[in-house]
Coordinates of C-alpha atoms in Angstrom, one line a residue:
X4 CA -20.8 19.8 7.7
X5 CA -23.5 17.2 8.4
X6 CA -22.3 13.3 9.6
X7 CA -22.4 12.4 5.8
X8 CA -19.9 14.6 5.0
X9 CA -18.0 14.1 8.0
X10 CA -18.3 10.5 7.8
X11 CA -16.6 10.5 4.0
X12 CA -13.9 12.7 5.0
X13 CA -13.0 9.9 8.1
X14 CA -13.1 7.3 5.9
X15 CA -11.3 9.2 3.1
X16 CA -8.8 10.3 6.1
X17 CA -8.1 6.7 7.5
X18 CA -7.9 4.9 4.3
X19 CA -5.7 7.0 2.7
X20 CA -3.1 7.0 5.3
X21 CA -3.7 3.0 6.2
X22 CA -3.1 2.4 2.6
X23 CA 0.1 4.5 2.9
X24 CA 2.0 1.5 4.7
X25 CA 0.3 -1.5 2.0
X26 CA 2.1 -1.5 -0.9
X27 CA 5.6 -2.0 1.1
X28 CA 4.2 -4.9 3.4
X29 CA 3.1 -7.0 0.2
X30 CA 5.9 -6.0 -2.2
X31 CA 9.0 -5.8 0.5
X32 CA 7.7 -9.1 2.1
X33 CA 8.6 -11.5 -1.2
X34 CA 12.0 -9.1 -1.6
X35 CA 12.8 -10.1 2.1
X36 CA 11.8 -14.0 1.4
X37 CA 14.4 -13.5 -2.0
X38 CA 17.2 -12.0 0.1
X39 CA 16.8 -15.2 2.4
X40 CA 16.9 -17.5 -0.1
X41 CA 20.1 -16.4 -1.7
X42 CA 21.5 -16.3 1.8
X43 CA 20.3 -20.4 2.1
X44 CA 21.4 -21.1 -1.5
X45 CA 24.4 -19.5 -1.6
X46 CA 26.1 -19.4 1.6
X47 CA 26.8 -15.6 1.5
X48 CA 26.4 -13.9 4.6
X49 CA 25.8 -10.7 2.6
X50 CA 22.4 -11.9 2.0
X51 CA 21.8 -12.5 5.6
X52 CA 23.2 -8.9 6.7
X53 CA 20.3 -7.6 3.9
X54 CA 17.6 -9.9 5.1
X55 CA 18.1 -9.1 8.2
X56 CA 18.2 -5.2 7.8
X57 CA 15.2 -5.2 4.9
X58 CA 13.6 -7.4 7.3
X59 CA 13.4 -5.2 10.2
X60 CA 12.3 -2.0 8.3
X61 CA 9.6 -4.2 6.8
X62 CA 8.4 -5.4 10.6
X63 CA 8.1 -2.0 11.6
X64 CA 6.2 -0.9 8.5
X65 CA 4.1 -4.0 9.0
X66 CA 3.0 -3.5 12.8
X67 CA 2.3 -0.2 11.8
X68 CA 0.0 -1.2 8.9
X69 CA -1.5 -3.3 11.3
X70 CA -2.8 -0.8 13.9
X71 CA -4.3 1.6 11.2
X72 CA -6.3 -1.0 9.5
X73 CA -7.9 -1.8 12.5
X74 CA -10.1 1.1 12.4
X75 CA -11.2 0.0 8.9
X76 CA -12.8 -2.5 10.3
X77 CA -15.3 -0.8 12.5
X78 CA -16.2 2.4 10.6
X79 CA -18.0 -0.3 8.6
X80 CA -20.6 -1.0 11.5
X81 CA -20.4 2.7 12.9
X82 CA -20.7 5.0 10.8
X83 CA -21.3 3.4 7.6
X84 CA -24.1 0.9 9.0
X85 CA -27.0 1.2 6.4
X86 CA -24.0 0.5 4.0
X87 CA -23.1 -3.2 5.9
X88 CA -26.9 -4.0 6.7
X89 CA -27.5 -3.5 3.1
X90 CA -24.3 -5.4 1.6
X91 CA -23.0 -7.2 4.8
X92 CA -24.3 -10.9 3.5
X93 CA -21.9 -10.0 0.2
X94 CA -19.0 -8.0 1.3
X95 CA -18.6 -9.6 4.9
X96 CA -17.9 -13.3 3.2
X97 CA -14.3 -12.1 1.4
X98 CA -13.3 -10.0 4.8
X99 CA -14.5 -13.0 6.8
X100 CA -11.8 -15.1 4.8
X101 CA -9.2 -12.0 4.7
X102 CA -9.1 -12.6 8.5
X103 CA -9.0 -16.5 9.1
X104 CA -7.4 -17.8 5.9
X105 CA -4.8 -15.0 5.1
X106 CA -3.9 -12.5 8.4
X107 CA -3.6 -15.5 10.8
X108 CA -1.8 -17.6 8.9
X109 CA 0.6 -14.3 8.4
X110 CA 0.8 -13.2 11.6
X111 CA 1.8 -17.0 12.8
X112 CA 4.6 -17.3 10.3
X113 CA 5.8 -13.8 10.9
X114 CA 5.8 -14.4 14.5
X115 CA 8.1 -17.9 14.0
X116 CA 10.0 -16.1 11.4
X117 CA 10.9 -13.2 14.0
X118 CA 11.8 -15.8 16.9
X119 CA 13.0 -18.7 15.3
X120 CA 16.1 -17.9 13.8
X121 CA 18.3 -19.8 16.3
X122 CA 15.3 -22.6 17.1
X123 CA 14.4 -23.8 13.7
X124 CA 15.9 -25.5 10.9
X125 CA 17.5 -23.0 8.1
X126 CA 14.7 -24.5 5.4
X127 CA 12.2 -24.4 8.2
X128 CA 12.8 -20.8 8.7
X129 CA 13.4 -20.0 5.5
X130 CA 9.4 -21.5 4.7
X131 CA 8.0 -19.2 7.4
X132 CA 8.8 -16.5 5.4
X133 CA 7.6 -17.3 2.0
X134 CA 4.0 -18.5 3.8
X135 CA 3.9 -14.4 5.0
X136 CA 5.0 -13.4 1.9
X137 CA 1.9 -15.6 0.2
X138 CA -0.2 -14.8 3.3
X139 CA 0.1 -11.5 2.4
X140 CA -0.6 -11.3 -1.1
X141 CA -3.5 -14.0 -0.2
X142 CA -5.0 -11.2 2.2
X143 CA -4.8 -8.1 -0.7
X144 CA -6.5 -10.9 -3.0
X145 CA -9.8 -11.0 -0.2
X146 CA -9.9 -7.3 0.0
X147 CA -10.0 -6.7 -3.2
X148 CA -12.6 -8.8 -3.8
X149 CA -14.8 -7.1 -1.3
X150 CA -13.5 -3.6 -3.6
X151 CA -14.1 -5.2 -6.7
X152 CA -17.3 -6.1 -5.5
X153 CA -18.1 -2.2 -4.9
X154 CA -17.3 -1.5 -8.1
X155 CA -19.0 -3.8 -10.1
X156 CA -21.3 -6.1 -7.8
X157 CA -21.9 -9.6 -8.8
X158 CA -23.1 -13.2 -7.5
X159 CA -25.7 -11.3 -5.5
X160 CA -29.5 -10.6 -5.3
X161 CA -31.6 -7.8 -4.6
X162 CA -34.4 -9.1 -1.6
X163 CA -37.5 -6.8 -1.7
X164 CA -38.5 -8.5 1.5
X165 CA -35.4 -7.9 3.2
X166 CA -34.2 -4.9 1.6
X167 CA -30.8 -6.4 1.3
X168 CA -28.0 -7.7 -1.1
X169 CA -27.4 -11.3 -0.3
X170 CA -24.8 -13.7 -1.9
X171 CA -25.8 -16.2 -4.5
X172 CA -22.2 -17.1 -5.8
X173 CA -19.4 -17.4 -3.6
X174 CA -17.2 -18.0 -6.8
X175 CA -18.5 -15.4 -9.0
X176 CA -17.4 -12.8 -6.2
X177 CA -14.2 -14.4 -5.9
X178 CA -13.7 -14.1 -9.7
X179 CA -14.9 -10.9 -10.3
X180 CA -13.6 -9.6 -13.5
X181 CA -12.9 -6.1 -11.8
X182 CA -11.0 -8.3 -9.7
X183 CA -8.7 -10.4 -11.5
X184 CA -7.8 -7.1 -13.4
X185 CA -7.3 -4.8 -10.3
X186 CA -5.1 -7.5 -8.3
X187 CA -2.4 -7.8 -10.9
X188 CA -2.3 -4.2 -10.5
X189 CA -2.0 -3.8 -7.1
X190 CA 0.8 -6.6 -6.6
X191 CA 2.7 -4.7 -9.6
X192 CA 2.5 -1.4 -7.4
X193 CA 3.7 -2.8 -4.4
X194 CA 6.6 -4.9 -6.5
X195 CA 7.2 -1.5 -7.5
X196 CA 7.0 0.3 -4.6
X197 CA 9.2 -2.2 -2.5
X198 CA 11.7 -2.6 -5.4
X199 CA 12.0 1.6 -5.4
X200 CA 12.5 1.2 -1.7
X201 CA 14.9 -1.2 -1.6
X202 CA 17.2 0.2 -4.3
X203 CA 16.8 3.5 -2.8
X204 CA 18.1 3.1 0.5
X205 CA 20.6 0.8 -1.4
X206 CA 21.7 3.2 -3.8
X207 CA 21.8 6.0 -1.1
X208 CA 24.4 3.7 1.3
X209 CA 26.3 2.5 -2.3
X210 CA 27.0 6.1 -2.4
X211 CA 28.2 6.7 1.1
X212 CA 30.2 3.7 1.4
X213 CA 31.9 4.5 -1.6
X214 CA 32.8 7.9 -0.6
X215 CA 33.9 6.9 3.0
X216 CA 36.4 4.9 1.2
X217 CA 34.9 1.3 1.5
X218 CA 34.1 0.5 -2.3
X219 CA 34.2 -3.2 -1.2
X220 CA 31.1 -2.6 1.0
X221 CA 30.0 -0.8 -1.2
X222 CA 30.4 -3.3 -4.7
X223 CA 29.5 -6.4 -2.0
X224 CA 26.6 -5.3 -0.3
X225 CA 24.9 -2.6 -1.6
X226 CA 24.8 -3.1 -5.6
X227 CA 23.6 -6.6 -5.3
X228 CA 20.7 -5.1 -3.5
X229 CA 20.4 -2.1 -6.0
X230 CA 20.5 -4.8 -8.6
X231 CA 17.8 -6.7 -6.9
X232 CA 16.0 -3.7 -6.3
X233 CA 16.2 -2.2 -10.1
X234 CA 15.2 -5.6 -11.8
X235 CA 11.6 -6.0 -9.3
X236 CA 11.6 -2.1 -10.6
X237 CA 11.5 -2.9 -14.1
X238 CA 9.5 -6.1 -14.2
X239 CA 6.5 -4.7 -11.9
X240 CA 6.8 -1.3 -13.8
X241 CA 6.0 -3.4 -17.0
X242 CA 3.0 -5.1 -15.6
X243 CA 1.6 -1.7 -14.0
X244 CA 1.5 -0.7 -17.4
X245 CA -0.4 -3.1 -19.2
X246 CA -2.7 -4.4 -15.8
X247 CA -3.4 -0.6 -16.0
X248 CA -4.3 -0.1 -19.5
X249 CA -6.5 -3.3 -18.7
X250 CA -8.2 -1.8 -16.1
X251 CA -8.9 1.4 -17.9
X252 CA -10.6 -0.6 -20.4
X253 CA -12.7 -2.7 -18.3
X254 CA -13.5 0.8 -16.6
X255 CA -14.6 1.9 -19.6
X256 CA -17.2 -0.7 -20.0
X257 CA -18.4 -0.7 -16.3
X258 CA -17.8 2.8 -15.0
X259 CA -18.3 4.8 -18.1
X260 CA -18.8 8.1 -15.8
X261 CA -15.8 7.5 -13.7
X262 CA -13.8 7.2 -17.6
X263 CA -14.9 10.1 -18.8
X264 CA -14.2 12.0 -15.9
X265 CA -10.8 11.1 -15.5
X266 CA -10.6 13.2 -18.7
X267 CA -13.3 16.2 -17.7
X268 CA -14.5 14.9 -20.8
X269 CA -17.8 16.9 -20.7
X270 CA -19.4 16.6 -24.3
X271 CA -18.9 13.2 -26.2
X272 CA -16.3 12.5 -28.9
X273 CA -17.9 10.6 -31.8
X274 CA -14.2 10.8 -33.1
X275 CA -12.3 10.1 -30.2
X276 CA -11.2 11.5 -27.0
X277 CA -7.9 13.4 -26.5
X278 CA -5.4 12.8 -23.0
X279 CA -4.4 15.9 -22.0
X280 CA -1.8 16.6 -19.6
X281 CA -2.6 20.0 -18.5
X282 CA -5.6 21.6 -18.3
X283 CA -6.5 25.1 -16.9
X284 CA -10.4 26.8 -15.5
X285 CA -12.2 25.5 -12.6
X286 CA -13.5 21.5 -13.3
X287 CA -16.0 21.4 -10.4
X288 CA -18.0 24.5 -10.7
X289 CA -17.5 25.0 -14.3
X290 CA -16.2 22.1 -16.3
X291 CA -17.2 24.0 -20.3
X292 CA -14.9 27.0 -19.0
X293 CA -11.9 24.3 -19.0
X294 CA -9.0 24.0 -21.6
X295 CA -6.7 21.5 -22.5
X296 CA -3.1 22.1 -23.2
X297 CA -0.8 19.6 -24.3
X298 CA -3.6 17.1 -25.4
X299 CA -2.4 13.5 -27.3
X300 CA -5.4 13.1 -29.8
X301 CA -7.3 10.1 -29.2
X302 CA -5.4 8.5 -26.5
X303 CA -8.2 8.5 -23.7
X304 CA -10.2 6.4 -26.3
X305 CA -7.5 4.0 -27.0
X306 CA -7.2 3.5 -22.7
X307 CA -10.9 2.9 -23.6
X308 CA -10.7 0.1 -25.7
X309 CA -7.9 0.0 -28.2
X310 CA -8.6 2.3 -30.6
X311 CA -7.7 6.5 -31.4
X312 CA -11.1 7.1 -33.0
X313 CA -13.5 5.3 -31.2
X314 CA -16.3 7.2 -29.7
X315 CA -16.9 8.3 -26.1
X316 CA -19.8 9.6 -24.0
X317 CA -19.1 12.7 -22.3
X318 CA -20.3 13.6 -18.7
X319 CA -23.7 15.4 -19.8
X320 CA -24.8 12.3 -22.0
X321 CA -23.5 10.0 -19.1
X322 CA -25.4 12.3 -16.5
X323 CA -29.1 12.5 -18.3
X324 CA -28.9 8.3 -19.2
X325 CA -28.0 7.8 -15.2
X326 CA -30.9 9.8 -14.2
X327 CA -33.2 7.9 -16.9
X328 CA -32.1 4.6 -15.5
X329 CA -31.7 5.3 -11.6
X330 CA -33.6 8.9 -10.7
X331 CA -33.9 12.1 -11.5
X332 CA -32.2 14.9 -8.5
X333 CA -28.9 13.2 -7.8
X334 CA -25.8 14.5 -9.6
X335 CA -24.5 11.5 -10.8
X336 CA -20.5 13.2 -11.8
X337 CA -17.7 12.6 -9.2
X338 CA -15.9 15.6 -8.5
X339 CA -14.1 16.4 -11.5
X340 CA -10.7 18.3 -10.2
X341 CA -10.2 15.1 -7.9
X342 CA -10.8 12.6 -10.7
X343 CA -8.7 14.4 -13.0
X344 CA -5.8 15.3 -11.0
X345 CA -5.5 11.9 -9.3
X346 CA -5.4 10.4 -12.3
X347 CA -2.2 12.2 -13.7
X348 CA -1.0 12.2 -10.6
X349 CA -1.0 8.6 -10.5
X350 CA 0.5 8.2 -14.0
X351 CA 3.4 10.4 -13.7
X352 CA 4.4 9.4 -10.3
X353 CA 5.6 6.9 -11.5
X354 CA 8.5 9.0 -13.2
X355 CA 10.7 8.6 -10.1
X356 CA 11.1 4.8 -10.2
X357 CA 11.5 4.9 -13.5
X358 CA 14.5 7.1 -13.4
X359 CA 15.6 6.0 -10.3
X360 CA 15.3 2.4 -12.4
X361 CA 17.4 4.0 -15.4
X362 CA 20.0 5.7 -13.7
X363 CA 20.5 2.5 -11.5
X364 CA 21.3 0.3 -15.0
X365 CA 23.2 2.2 -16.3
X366 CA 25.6 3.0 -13.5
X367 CA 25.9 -0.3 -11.8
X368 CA 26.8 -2.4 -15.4
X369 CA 29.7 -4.3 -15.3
X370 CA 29.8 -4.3 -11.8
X371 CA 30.9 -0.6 -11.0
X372 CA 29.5 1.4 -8.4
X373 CA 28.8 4.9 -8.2
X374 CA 30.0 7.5 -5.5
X375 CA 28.1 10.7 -6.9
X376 CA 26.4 12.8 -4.3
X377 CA 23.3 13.1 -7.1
X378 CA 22.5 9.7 -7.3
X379 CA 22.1 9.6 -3.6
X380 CA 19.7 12.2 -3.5
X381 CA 17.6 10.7 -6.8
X382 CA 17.7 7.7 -5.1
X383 CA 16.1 9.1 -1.5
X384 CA 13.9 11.1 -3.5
X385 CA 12.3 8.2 -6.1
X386 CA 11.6 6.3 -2.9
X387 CA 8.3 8.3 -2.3
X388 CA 7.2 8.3 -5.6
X389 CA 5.1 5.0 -6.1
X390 CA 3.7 5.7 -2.6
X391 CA 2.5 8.8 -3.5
X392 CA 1.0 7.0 -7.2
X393 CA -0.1 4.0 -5.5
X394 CA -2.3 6.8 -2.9
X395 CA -3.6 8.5 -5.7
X396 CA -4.3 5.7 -7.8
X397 CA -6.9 4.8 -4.8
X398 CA -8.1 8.3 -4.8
X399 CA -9.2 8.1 -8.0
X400 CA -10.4 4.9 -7.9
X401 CA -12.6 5.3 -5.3
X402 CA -13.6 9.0 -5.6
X403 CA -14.2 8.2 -9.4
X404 CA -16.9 5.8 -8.4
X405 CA -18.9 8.7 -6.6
X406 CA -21.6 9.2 -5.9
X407 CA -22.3 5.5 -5.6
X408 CA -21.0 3.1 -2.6
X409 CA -21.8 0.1 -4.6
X410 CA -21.6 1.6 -8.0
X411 CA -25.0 -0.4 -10.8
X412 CA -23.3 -3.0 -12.7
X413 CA -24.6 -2.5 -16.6
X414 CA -24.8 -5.8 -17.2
X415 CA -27.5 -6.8 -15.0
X416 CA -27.7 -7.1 -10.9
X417 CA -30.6 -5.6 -11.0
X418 CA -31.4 -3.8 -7.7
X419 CA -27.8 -4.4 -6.0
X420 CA -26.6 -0.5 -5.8
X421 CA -26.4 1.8 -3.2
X422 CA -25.6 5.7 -3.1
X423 CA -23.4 6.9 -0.5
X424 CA -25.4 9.1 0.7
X425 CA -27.8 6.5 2.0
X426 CA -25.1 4.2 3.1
X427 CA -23.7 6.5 6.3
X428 CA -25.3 5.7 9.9
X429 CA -28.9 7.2 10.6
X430 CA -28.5 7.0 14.2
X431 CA -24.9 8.5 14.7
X432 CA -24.4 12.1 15.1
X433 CA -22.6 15.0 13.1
X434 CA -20.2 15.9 16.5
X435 CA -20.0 11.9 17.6
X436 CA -18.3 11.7 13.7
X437 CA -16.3 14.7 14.4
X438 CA -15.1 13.9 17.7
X439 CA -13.8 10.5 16.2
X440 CA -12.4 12.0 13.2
X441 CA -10.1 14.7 15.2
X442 CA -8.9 11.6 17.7
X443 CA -8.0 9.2 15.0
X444 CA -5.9 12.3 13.1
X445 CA -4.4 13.3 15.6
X446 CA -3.6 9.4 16.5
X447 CA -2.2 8.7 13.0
X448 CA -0.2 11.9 13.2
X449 CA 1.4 10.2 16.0
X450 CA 2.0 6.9 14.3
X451 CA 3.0 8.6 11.3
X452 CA 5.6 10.1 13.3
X453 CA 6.9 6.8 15.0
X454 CA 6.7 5.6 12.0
X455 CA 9.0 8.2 10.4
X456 CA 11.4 8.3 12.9
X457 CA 11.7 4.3 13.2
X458 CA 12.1 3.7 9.8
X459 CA 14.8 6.9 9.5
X460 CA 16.8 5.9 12.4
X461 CA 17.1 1.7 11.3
X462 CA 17.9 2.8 8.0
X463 CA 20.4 5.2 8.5
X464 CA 22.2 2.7 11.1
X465 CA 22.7 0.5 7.8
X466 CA 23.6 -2.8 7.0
X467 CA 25.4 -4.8 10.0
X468 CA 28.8 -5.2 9.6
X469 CA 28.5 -9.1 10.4
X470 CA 25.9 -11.6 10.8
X471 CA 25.9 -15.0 12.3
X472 CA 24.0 -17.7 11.9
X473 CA 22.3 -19.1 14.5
X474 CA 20.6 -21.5 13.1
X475 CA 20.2 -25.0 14.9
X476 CA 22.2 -26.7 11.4
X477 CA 25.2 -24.7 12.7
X478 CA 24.5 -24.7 16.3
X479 CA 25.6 -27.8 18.5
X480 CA 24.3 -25.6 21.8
X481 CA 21.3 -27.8 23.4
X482 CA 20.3 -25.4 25.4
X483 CA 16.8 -25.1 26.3
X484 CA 16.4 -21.4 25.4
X485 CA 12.7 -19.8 25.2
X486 CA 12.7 -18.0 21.2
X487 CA 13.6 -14.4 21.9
X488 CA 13.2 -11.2 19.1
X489 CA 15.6 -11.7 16.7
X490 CA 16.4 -7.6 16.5

């Protein structure tokens, strides 16, 4: 493998399991700020046992989110340095802001909120939180305009002299089409992901306090959070839906390829493109040898743009008006067994929450709880559902958009694309990427074992039996007390 390839499968490696840890830091964080609130509006210390259990698991989550996204951060100047001389004036901006407007002002907060539960004022506190909470969705806003920028460049200009992309419009990044569509969706995943969390470990302890004979605990503390938890399921599940199906359309009209793809669609439909939800031969090597089973007739067109019947290109049309337009000898279709997969993959994770969301309404009306040994384990089990969704979700995304870096937008940029293949380091060797890729692996394997075992050993302890508060409203002590860790 030469540093291109190793390069890709680095990136590929890091971002996938960085991104692992994102959806629960910007959904759990608002669930967390909730929990707190109820505790400050209504006096019940169940709310403060929760916020202070949800709130640990999300700190540990979030320092670990932390660490691997660091390494984002550099690959960009290392091994991907043609990519940031040519696009660094553009894509730098919205990760300049990422860092000073949004992860300071989150980290800040988070630290007061950790250490200043006995030294600040219950609303003072209470504030800290919902800044991180809006920190954090601020900071997923800035990445993904540097993303959405990827996919569909704007407010930038091609210098000949230069041989660079530089920035034009400020706001025209920031407001991004691609991005005002993909943001809703990502906030909806990670409401989604967090609320599955949430009622899962919930649900799981509803079951097991029930059964050890506590249905008090179990009817006090744990359904309110399953409740919680099911409700942020069924809201964010709606608006994955339709910030989806908008996306898909606006894909449509500035990815085309990665649309037809997603389908292995390789000749056009002038009457409309089926979904299929199996499909059996070899996509890569031999896309005509495939065959659809279990098709819906005409549904890819209507994620197109509405309707059954409308017409789509197909890969081979797609693939000789991309060579017209940008070159001849570069194979301008995405691997189509990653597109294809991904993409179903992502769809019908989202099965688990769903259930999970279902069985959760059903069995917690009226204010009952449940003490079956099945719901436990469907509960454990939907938790890594929208995880695994959310991950492929930015497979396909990104892997969809291949073989470009910054993929041509139609519409007119003109010169402000890049290929990957001309974006990876000229100067940095095939072993020096190697080298680097088997250390960071075997780091995150490390991390992702910490991780696993933290998380696993704070939830299993459960909710605390009491909490106090220790707030200075409640506290006549004038003691002179450096903050300490609240956990």
């Amino acid at each position: 493998m030469d540093a291109l390839d190793l390069a890709r499968w680095q990136f590929g490696i890091t971002t996938v399991y960085h991104f692992i840890f994102v959806p629960l830091t910007i959904g759990l964080t608002p669930l967390v700020a909730i929990m707190q609130t109820a505790w400050y509006r209504t006096g019940n210390e169940r709310w403060l046992r929760l916020t202070k259990f949800f709130g640990k698991l999300m700190l540990i989550n979030f320092a670990i989110g932390v660490a691997t996204g660091i390494v984002q951060e550099f690959q960009f100047g290392m091994n991907w340095s043609e990519y940031s001389r040519f696009v660094g004036d553009v894509f730098g901006a919205p990760l300049a802001m990422e860092a000073l407007a949004a992860f300071f002002v989150e980290s800040t907060f988070l630290g007061l909120w950790i250490f200043g539960w006995d030294k600040l004022p219950k609303k003072i506190h209470l504030a800290t939180i919902w800044l991180v909470a809006f920190a954090t969705n601020l900071s997923a806003y800035f990445i993904l305009a540097a993303n959405s920028w990827m996919q569909h460049p704007v407010g930038a200009v091609y210098n000949p002299e230069t041989g660079r992309a530089e920035m034009t419009d400020i706001v025209a990044v920031l407001t991004n089409s691609t991005l005002l569509s993909a943001f809703p969706h990502t906030i909806s995943a990670s409401l989604l992901t967090a609320g599955t969390f949430v009622a899962g470990i919930a649900g799981f302890w509803m079951v097991r306090t029930a059964r050890a004979g506590k249905p008090e605990v179990a009817r006090d503390v744990y359904r309110p959070a399953v409740v919680l938890g099911m409700i942020v399921m069924l809201v964010s599940g709606a608006g994955v839906a339709i910030s989806g199906d908008s996306q898909a359309k606006l894909m449509f009209e500035q990815q085309p390829m990665k649309m037809a793809s997603a389908e292995g669609l390789t000749e056009s439909a002038p009457d409309g493109a089926e979904f299929s939800l199996l499909a059996f031969g070899d996509l890569t090597n031999d896309p005509e040898s495939v065959t659809h089973v279990l098709a819906v007739p005409g549904l890819t067109s209507f994620l197109a743009d509405g309707s059954f019947t409308s017409p789509l290109k197909g890969i081979n049309e797609l693939q000789e008006e991309y060579s017209a337009t940008y070159g001849e000898g570069v194979d301008y279709v995405p691997n189509l067994a990653i597109t294809y997969w991904s993409f179903r993959l992502m769809i019908g994770l989202g099965i688990g929450s769903a259930a999970l969301a279902l069985a959760s309404l059903w069995f917690t009306r009226k204010g009952k709880i449940i003490d079956k040994p099945w719901f436990a384990r469907l509960a454990i089990a939907a938790i890594f559902t929208p995880f695994l969704a959310s991950s492929f979700g930015w497979i396909f995304t990104e892997m969809g958009r291949q073989p470009w870096v910054v993929a041509p937008n139609p519409t007119g940029v003109d010169g402000v694309w890049m290929l990957t293949a001309t974006g990876v380091s000229s100067v940095v060797s095939a072993g020096t990427v190697l080298t680097s890729l088997v250390a960071f692996t075997l780091l995150y394997g490390v991390l992702a074992v910490l991780w696993w075992k933290l998380m696993k050993r704070y939830a299993m302890e459960g909710v605390s039996d009491s909490e106090t508060d220790v707030s200075p409203d409640t506290n006549d002590s004038s003691d002179d007390r450096p903050m300490s860790f609240a956990y």
